[in-house]
CSV table of C-alpha atoms and ligand atoms in Angstrom, one decimal:
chain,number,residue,atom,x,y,z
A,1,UNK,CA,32.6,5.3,-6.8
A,2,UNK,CA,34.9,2.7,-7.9
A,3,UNK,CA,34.3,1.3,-12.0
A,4,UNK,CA,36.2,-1.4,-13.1
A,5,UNK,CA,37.8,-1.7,-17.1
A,6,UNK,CA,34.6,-3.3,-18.0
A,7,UNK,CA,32.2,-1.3,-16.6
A,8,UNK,CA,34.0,2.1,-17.6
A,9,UNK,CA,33.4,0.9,-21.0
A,10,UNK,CA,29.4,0.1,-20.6
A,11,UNK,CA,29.5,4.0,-19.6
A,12,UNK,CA,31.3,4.8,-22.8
A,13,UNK,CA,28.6,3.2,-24.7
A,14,UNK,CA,30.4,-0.1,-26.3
A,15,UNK,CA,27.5,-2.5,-25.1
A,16,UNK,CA,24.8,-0.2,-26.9
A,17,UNK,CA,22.4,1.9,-26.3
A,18,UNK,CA,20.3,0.2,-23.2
A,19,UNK,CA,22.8,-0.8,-21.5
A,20,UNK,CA,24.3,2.6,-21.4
A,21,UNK,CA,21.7,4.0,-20.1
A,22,UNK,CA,20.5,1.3,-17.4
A,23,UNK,CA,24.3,1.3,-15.9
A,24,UNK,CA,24.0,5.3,-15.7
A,25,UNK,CA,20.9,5.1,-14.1
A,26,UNK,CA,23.0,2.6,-11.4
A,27,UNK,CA,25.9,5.2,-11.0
A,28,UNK,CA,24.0,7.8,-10.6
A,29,UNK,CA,21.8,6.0,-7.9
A,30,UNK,CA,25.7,4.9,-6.4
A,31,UNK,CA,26.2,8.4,-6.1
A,32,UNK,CA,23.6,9.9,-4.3
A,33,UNK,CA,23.6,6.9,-1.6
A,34,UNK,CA,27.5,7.1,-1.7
A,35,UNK,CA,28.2,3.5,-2.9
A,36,UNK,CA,32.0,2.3,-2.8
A,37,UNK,CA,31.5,0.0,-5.9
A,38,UNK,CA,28.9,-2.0,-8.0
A,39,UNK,CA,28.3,-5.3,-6.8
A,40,UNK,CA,26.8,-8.9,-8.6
A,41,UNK,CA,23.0,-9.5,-7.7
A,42,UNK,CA,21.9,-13.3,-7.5
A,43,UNK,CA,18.6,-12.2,-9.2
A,44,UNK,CA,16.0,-9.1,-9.3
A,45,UNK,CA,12.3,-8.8,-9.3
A,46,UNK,CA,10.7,-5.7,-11.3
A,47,UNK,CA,7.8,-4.1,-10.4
A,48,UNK,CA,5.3,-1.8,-12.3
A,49,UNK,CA,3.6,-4.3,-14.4
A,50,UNK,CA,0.1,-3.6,-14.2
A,51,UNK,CA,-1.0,-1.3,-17.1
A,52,UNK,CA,-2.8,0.8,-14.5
A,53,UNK,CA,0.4,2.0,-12.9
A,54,UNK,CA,2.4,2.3,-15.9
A,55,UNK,CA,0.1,3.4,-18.8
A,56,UNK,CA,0.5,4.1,-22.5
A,57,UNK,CA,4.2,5.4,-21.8
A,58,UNK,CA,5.3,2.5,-19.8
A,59,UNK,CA,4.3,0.1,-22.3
A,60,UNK,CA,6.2,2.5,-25.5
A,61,UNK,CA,9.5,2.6,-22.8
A,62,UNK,CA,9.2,-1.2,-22.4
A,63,UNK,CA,8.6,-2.3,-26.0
A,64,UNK,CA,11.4,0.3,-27.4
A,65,UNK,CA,13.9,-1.8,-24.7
A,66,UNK,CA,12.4,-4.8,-26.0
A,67,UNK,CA,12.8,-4.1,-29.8
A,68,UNK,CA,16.6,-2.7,-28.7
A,69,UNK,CA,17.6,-6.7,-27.9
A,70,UNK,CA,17.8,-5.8,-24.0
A,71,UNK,CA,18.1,-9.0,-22.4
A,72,UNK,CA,18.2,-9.9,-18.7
A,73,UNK,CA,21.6,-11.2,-17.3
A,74,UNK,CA,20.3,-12.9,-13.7
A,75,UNK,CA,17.2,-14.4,-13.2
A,76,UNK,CA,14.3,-11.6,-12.9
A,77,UNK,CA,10.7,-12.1,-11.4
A,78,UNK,CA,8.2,-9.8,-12.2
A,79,UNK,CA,5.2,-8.7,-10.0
A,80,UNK,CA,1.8,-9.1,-10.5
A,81,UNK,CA,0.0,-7.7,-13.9
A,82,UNK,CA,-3.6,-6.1,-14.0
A,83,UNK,CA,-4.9,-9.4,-14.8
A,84,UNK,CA,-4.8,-12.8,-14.5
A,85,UNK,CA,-3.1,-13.3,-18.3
A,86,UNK,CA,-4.8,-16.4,-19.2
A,87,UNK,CA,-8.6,-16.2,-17.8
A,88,UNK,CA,-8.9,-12.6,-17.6
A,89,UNK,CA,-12.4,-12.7,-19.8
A,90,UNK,CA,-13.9,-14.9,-17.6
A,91,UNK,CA,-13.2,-11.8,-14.3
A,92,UNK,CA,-14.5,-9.5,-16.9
A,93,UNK,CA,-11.6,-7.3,-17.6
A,94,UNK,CA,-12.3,-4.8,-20.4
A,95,UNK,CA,-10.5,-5.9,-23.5
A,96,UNK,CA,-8.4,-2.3,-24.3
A,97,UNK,CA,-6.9,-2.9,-21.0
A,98,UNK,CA,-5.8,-6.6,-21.7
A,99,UNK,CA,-4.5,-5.8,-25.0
A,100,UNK,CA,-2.3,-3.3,-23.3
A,101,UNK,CA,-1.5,-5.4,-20.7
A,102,UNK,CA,-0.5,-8.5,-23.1
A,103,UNK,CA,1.9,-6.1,-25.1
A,104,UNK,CA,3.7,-5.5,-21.6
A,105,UNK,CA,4.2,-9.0,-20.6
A,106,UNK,CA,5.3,-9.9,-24.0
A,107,UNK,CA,8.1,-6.6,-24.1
A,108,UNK,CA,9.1,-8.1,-20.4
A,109,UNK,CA,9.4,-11.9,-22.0
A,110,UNK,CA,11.2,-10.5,-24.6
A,111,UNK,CA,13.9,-9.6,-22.3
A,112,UNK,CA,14.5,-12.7,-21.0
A,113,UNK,CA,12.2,-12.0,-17.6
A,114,UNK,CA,10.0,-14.6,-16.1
A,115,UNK,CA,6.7,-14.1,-16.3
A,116,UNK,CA,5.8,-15.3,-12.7
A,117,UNK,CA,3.9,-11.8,-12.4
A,118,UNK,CA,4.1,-12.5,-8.7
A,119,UNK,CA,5.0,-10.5,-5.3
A,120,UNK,CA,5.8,-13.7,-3.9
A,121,UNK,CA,8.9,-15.1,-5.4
A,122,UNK,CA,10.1,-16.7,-2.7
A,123,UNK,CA,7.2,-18.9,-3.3
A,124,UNK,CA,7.2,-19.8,-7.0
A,125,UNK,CA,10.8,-20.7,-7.6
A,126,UNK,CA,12.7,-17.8,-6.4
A,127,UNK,CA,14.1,-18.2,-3.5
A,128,UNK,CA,17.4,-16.0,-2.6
A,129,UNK,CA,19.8,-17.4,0.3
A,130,UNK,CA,21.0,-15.7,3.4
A,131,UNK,CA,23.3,-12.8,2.7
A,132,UNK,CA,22.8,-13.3,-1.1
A,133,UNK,CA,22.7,-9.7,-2.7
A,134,UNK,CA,19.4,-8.7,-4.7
A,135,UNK,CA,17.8,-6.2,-6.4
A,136,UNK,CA,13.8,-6.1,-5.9
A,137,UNK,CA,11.1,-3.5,-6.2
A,138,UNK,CA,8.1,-5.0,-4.7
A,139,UNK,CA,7.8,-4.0,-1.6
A,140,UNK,CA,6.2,-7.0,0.3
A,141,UNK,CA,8.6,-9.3,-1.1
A,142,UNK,CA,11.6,-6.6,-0.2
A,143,UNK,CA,10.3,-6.9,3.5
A,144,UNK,CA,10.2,-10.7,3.6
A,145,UNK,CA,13.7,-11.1,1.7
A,146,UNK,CA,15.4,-8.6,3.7
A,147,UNK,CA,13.6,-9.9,7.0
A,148,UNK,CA,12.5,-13.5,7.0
A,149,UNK,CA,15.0,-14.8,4.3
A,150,UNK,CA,18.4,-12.4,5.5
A,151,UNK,CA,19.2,-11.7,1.9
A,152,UNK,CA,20.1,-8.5,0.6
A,153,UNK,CA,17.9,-6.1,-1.1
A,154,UNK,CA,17.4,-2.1,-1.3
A,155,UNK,CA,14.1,-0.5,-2.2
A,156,UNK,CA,14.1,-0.6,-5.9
A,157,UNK,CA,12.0,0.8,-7.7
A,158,UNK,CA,10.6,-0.9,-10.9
A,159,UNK,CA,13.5,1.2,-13.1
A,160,UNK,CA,16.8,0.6,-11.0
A,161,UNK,CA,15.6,-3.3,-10.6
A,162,UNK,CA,15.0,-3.4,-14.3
A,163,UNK,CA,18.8,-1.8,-14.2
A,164,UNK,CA,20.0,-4.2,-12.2
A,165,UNK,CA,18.6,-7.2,-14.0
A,166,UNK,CA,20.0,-5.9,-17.4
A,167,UNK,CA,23.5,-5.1,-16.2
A,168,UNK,CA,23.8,-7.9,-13.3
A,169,UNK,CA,24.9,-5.7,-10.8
A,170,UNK,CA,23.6,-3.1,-8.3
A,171,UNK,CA,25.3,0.0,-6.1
A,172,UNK,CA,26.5,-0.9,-2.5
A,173,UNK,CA,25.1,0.5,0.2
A,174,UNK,CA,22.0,0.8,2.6
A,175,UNK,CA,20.8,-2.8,3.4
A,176,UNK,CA,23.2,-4.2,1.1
A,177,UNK,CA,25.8,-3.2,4.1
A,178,UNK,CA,25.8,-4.9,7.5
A,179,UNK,CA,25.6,-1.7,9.7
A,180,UNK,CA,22.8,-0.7,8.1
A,181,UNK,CA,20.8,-3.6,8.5
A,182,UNK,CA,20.5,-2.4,12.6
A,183,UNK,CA,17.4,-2.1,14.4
A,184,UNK,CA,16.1,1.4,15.2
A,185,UNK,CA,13.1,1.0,17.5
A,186,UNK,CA,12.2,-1.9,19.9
A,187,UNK,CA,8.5,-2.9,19.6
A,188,UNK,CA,7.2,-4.5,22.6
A,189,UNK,CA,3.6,-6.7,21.5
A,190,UNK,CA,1.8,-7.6,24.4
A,191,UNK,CA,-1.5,-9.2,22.3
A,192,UNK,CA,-2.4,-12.5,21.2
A,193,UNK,CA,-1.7,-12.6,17.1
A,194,UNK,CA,-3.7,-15.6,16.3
A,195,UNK,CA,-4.9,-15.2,12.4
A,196,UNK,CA,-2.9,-13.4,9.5
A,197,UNK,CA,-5.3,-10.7,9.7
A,198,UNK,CA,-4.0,-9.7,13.1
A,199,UNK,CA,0.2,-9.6,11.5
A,200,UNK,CA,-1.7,-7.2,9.3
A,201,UNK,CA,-2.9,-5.1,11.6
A,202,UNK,CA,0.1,-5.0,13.8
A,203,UNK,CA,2.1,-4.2,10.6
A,204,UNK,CA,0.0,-1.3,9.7
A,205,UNK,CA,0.1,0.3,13.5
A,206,UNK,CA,3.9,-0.8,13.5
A,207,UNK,CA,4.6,0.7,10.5
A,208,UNK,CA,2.8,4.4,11.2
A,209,UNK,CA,4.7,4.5,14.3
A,210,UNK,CA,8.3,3.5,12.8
A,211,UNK,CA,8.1,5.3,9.4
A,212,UNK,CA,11.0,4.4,7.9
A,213,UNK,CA,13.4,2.9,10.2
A,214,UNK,CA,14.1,-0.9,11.3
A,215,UNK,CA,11.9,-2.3,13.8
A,216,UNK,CA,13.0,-5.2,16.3
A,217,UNK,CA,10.0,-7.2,17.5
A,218,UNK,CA,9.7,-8.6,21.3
A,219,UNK,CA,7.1,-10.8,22.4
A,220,UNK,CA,6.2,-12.7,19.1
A,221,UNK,CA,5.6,-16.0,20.3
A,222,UNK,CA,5.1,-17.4,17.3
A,223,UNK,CA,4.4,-16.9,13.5
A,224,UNK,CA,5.0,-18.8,10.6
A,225,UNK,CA,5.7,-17.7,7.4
A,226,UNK,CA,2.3,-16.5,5.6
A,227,UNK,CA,1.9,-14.1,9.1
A,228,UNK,CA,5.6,-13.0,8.6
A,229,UNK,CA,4.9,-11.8,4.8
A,230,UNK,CA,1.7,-10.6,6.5
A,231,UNK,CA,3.4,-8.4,8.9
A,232,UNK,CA,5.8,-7.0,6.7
A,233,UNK,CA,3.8,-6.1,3.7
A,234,UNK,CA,1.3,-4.0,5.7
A,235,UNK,CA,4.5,-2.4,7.3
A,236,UNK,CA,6.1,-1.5,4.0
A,237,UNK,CA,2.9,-0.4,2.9
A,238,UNK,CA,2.4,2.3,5.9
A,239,UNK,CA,5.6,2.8,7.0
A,240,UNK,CA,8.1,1.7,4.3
A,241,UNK,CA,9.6,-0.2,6.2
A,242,UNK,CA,12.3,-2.5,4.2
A,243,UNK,CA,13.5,-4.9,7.0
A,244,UNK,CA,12.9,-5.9,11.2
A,245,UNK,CA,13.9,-8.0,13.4
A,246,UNK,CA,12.2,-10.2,15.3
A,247,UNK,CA,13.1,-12.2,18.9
A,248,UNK,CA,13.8,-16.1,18.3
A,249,UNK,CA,11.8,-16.0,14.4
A,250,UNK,CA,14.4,-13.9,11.8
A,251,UNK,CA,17.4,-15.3,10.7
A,252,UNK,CA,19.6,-11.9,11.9
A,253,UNK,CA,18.0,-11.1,15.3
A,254,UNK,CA,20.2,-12.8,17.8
A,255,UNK,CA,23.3,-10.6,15.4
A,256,UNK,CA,21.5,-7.6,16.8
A,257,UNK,CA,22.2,-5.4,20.0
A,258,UNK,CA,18.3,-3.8,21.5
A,259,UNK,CA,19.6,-1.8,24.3
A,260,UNK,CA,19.4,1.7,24.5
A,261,UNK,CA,17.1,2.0,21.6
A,262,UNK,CA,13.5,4.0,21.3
A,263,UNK,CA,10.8,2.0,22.4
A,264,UNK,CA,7.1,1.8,21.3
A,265,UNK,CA,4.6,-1.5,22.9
A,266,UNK,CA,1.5,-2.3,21.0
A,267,UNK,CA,-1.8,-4.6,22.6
A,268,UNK,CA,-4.8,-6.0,21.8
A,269,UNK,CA,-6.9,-2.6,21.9
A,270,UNK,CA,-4.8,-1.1,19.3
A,271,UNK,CA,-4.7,-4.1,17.1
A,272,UNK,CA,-8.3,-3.8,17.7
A,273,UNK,CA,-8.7,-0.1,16.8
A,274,UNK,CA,-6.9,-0.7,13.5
A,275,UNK,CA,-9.4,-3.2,11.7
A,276,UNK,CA,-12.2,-0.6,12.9
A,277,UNK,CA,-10.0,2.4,11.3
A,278,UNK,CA,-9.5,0.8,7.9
A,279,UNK,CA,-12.9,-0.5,7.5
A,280,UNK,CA,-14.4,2.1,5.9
A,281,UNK,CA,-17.5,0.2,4.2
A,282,UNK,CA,-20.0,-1.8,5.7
A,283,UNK,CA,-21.5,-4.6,3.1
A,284,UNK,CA,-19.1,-5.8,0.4
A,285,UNK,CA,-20.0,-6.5,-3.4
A,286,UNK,CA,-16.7,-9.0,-3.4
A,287,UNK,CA,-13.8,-10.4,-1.0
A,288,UNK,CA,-10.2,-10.8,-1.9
A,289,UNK,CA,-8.0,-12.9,-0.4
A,290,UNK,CA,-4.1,-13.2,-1.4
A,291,UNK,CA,-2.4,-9.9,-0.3
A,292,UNK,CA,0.7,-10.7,-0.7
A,293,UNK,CA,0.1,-13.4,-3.0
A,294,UNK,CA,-1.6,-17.0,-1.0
A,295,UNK,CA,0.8,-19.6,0.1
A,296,UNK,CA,-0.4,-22.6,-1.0
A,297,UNK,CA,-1.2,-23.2,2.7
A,298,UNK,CA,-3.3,-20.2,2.8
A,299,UNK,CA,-5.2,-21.8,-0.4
A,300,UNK,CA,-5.9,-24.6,1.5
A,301,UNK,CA,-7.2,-23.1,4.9
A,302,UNK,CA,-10.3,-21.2,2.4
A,303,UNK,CA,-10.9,-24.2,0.5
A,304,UNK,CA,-11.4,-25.9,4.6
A,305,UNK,CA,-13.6,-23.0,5.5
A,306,UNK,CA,-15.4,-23.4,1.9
A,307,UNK,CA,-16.4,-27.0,1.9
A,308,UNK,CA,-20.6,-27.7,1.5
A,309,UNK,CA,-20.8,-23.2,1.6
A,310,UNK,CA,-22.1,-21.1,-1.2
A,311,UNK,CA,-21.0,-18.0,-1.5
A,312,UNK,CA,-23.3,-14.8,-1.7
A,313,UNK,CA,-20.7,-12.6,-3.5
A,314,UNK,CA,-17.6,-13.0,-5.4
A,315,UNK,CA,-14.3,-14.0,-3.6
A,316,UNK,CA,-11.2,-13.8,-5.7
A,317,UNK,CA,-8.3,-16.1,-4.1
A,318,UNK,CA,-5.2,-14.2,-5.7
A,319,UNK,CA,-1.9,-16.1,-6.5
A,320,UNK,CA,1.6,-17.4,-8.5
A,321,UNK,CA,0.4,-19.3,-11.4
A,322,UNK,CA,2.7,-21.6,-10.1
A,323,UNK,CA,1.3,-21.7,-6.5
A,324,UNK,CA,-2.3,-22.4,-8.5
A,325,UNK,CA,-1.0,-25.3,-10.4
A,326,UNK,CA,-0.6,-26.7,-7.4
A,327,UNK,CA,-3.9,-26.1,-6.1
A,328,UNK,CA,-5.6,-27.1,-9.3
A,329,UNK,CA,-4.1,-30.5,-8.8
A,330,UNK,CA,-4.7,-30.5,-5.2
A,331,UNK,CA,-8.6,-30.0,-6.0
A,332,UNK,CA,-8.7,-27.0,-4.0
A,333,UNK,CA,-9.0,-24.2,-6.8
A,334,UNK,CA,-12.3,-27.1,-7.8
A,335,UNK,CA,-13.7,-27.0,-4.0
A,336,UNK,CA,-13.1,-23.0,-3.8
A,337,UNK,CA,-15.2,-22.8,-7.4
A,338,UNK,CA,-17.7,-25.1,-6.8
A,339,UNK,CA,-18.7,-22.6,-3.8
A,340,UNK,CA,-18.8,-19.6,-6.4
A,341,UNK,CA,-15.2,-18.3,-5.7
A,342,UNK,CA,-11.8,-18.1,-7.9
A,343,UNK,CA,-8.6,-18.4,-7.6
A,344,UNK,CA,-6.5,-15.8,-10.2
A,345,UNK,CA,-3.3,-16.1,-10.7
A,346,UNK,CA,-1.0,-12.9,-11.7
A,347,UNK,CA,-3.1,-10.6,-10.4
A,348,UNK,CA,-4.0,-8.9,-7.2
A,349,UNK,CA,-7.2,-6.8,-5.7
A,350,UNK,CA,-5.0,-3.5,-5.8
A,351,UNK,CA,-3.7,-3.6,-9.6
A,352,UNK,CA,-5.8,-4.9,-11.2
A,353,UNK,CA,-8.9,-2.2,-12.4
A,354,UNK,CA,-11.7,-3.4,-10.2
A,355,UNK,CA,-13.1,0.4,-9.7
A,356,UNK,CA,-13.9,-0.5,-13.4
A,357,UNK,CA,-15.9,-3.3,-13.0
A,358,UNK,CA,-18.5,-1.9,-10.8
A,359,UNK,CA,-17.0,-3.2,-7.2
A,360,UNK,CA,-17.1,-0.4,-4.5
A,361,UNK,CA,-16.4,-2.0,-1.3
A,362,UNK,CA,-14.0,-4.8,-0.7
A,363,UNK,CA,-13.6,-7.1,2.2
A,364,UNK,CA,-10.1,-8.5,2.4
A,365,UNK,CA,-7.7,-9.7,5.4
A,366,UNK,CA,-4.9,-8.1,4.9
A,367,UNK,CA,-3.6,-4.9,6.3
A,368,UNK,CA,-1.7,-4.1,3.0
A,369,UNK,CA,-4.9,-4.4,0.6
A,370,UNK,CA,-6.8,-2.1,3.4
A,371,UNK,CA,-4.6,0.4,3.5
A,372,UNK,CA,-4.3,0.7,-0.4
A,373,UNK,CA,-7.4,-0.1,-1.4
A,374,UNK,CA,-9.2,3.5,-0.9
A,375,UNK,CA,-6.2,5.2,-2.9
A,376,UNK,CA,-5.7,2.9,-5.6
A,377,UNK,CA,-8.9,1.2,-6.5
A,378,UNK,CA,-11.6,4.2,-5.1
A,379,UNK,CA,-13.1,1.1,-2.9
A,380,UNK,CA,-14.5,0.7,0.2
A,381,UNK,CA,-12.9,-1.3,2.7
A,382,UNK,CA,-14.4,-4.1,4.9
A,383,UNK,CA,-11.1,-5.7,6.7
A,384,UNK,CA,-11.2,-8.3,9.2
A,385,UNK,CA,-10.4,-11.8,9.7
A,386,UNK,CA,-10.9,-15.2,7.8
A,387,UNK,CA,-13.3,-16.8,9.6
A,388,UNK,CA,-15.5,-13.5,9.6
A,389,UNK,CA,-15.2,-12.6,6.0
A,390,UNK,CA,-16.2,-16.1,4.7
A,391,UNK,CA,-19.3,-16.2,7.9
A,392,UNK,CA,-20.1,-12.4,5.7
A,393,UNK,CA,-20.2,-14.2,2.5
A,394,UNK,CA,-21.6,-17.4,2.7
A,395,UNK,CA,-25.1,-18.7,2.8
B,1,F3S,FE1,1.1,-8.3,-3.8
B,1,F3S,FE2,-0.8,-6.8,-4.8
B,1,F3S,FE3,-0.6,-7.0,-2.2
B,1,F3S,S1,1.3,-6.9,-5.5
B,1,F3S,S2,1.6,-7.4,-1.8
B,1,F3S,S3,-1.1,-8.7,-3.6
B,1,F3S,S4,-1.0,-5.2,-3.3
């Protein structure tokens, strides 16, 4: 792999300590995938925020960086903490949790990172342009850039995107290279995708089915951008699936050549079968809405469906603090409380510790949050469309 002067001399240790070690941890990955060279990224986005992923020895690596002067050198994002950092009393988080949680933000602030504590970037400032090179670890908002946007990202995890936003730079190769960025498997949808629930669902059977590889979509009529991130989060969540393709809606598809390749069709009865499968609960002590993070569009549809209603049981509206500034102004985060709900920002339904706060089954829409639900938060899972989950919950 190719170093230049400069970069020889990060190896040899002249820009200290964490920066020696953060570029190592880039060769090395350059290595292994067989990179030719290091090239700039246009920003990152870390992941492994939440002190329930990282724990106690996240938060001494993170604080030691901190303390060390590490400072970011492109803009960096950073996904959504365990809490929503300014009204986390009022959701009832236990207090050890937030004081741990607070001491990670503050080690990530004092690098230089933004704390949007978002998996939607793209929505709350950071948008990438087509073909721009990134480095982000999330892996909703990897699908969407890759796919919806056309920039460039691998799957980082939270350590090589911390890498990459320290030293500027990231390894080439994988997606960052056209000919990987191919399609693998043609999926033929013959089923009407009406609600975001249904891009869930298709993204979860999708994504079982493809495992890995790049998926080119046929016979998507239509689907605007909250089904898109939709559709590729629950793919990436069951199939890891970093990028697809699909007909007329994603910026590379007409690039790409379909002939030839593996094919797989998916209908209405196993869209159907897949909201039966990953239901797993029957009554629900509290719906969550906003995996990935809401749109403010999406904000907008529940306050609609919330007007006059009075909710039976807690419904969380997760977001960008930046997305709910804009709904506090817009009176919908008002109309959505007046009913009984909330709308958090910096938070989400799967990292945040809601096994400790005495919920065991939670309805959501999304085909991410259902998937990961049982595993990460020991819940139940009720998962089905909008319209039923608020006829569930209201009086
Ligand atoms: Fe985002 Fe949490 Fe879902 S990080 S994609 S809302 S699991």
């Amino acid at each position: 792999m190719f170093l230049s002067n400069a970069e020889e001399r990060i190896l040899s240790g002249e820009n200290g300590e964490v920066m020696e070690r953060m570029f190592r941890l880039l060769v090395r990955l350059g290595e292994i995938y067989g990179a030719d060279k290091m090239i700039p990224v246009g920003s990152a986005q870390v992941a492994g925020v939440s002190y329930k992923s990282i724990g106690d020895p996240g938060v001494e690596f993170l604080e030691d960086f901190a303390e060390k002067d590490a400072g970011v050198k492109v803009v960096t994002y950073l996904n959504p903490a365990g809490m929503d950092i300014e009204d986390w009393q009022e959701i009832g988080i236990p207090a050890s949790f937030a004081e741990k949680q607070l001491r990670i933000i503050n080690a990530f602030k004092k690098m230089g990172i933004v704390v949007s504590a978002t998996c939607t970037p793209y929505l709350a400032g950071n948008l990438p342009r087509f073909k721009e090179h990134i480095a982000w670890s999330e892996s909703s908002a990897i699908s969407f850039s890759n796919s919806v946007i056309g920039a460039r990202t691998n799957r980082e995890g939270g350590p090589s995107a911390l890498a990459a936003a320290l030293c500027g730079v990231t390894p080439n190769y994988g997606l960052h290279l056209e000919q990987n960025r191919r399609p693998e498997v043609l999926v033929e949808i013959n089923a009407r995708l009406e609600e975001n629930a249904d891009f869930g669902a298709l993204g979860y059977v999708v994504g079982k089915q493809v495992k890995n590889r790049i998926p080119y979509f046929k016979g998507i009529r239509d689907a605007d951008t909250d089904q898109l991130k939709a559709l590729g989060a629950a793919m990436a969540a069951s199939g890891a699936v970093a990028l697809y393709h699909v007909e007329d809606l994603t910026p590379e598809a007409h690039l790409m050549q379909t002939e030839g390749l593996e094919k797989i069709s998916v209908g209405e009865k196993e869209i159907d079968e897949t909201f039966s499968k990953l239901t797993t609960g029957k009554e629900p002590d509290i719906v969550i809405l906003g995996c990935p993070h809401s749109s403010l569009k999406e904000i907008m549809t529940v306050t609609k469906k919330l007007e006059g209603k009075k909710l039976r049981k807690p419904l969380w509206v997760c977001t960008s603090r930046m997305v709910k500034e804009a709904a506090n102004r817009m009176g919908f985060t008002q109309t959505i409380e007046r009913a009984g709900g909330k709308v958090l920002a910096d938070t989400c339904m799967v990292v945040s510790p809601i096994e400790d706060m005495g919920y065991k089954t939670t309805a959501v829409n999304s085909g991410k949050a259902a998937n990961y639900l049982p595993g990460f938060c020991k819940q139940n899972v009720v998962f089905c469309r909008l319209d039923t989950l608020i006829e569930t919950v209201t009086a």
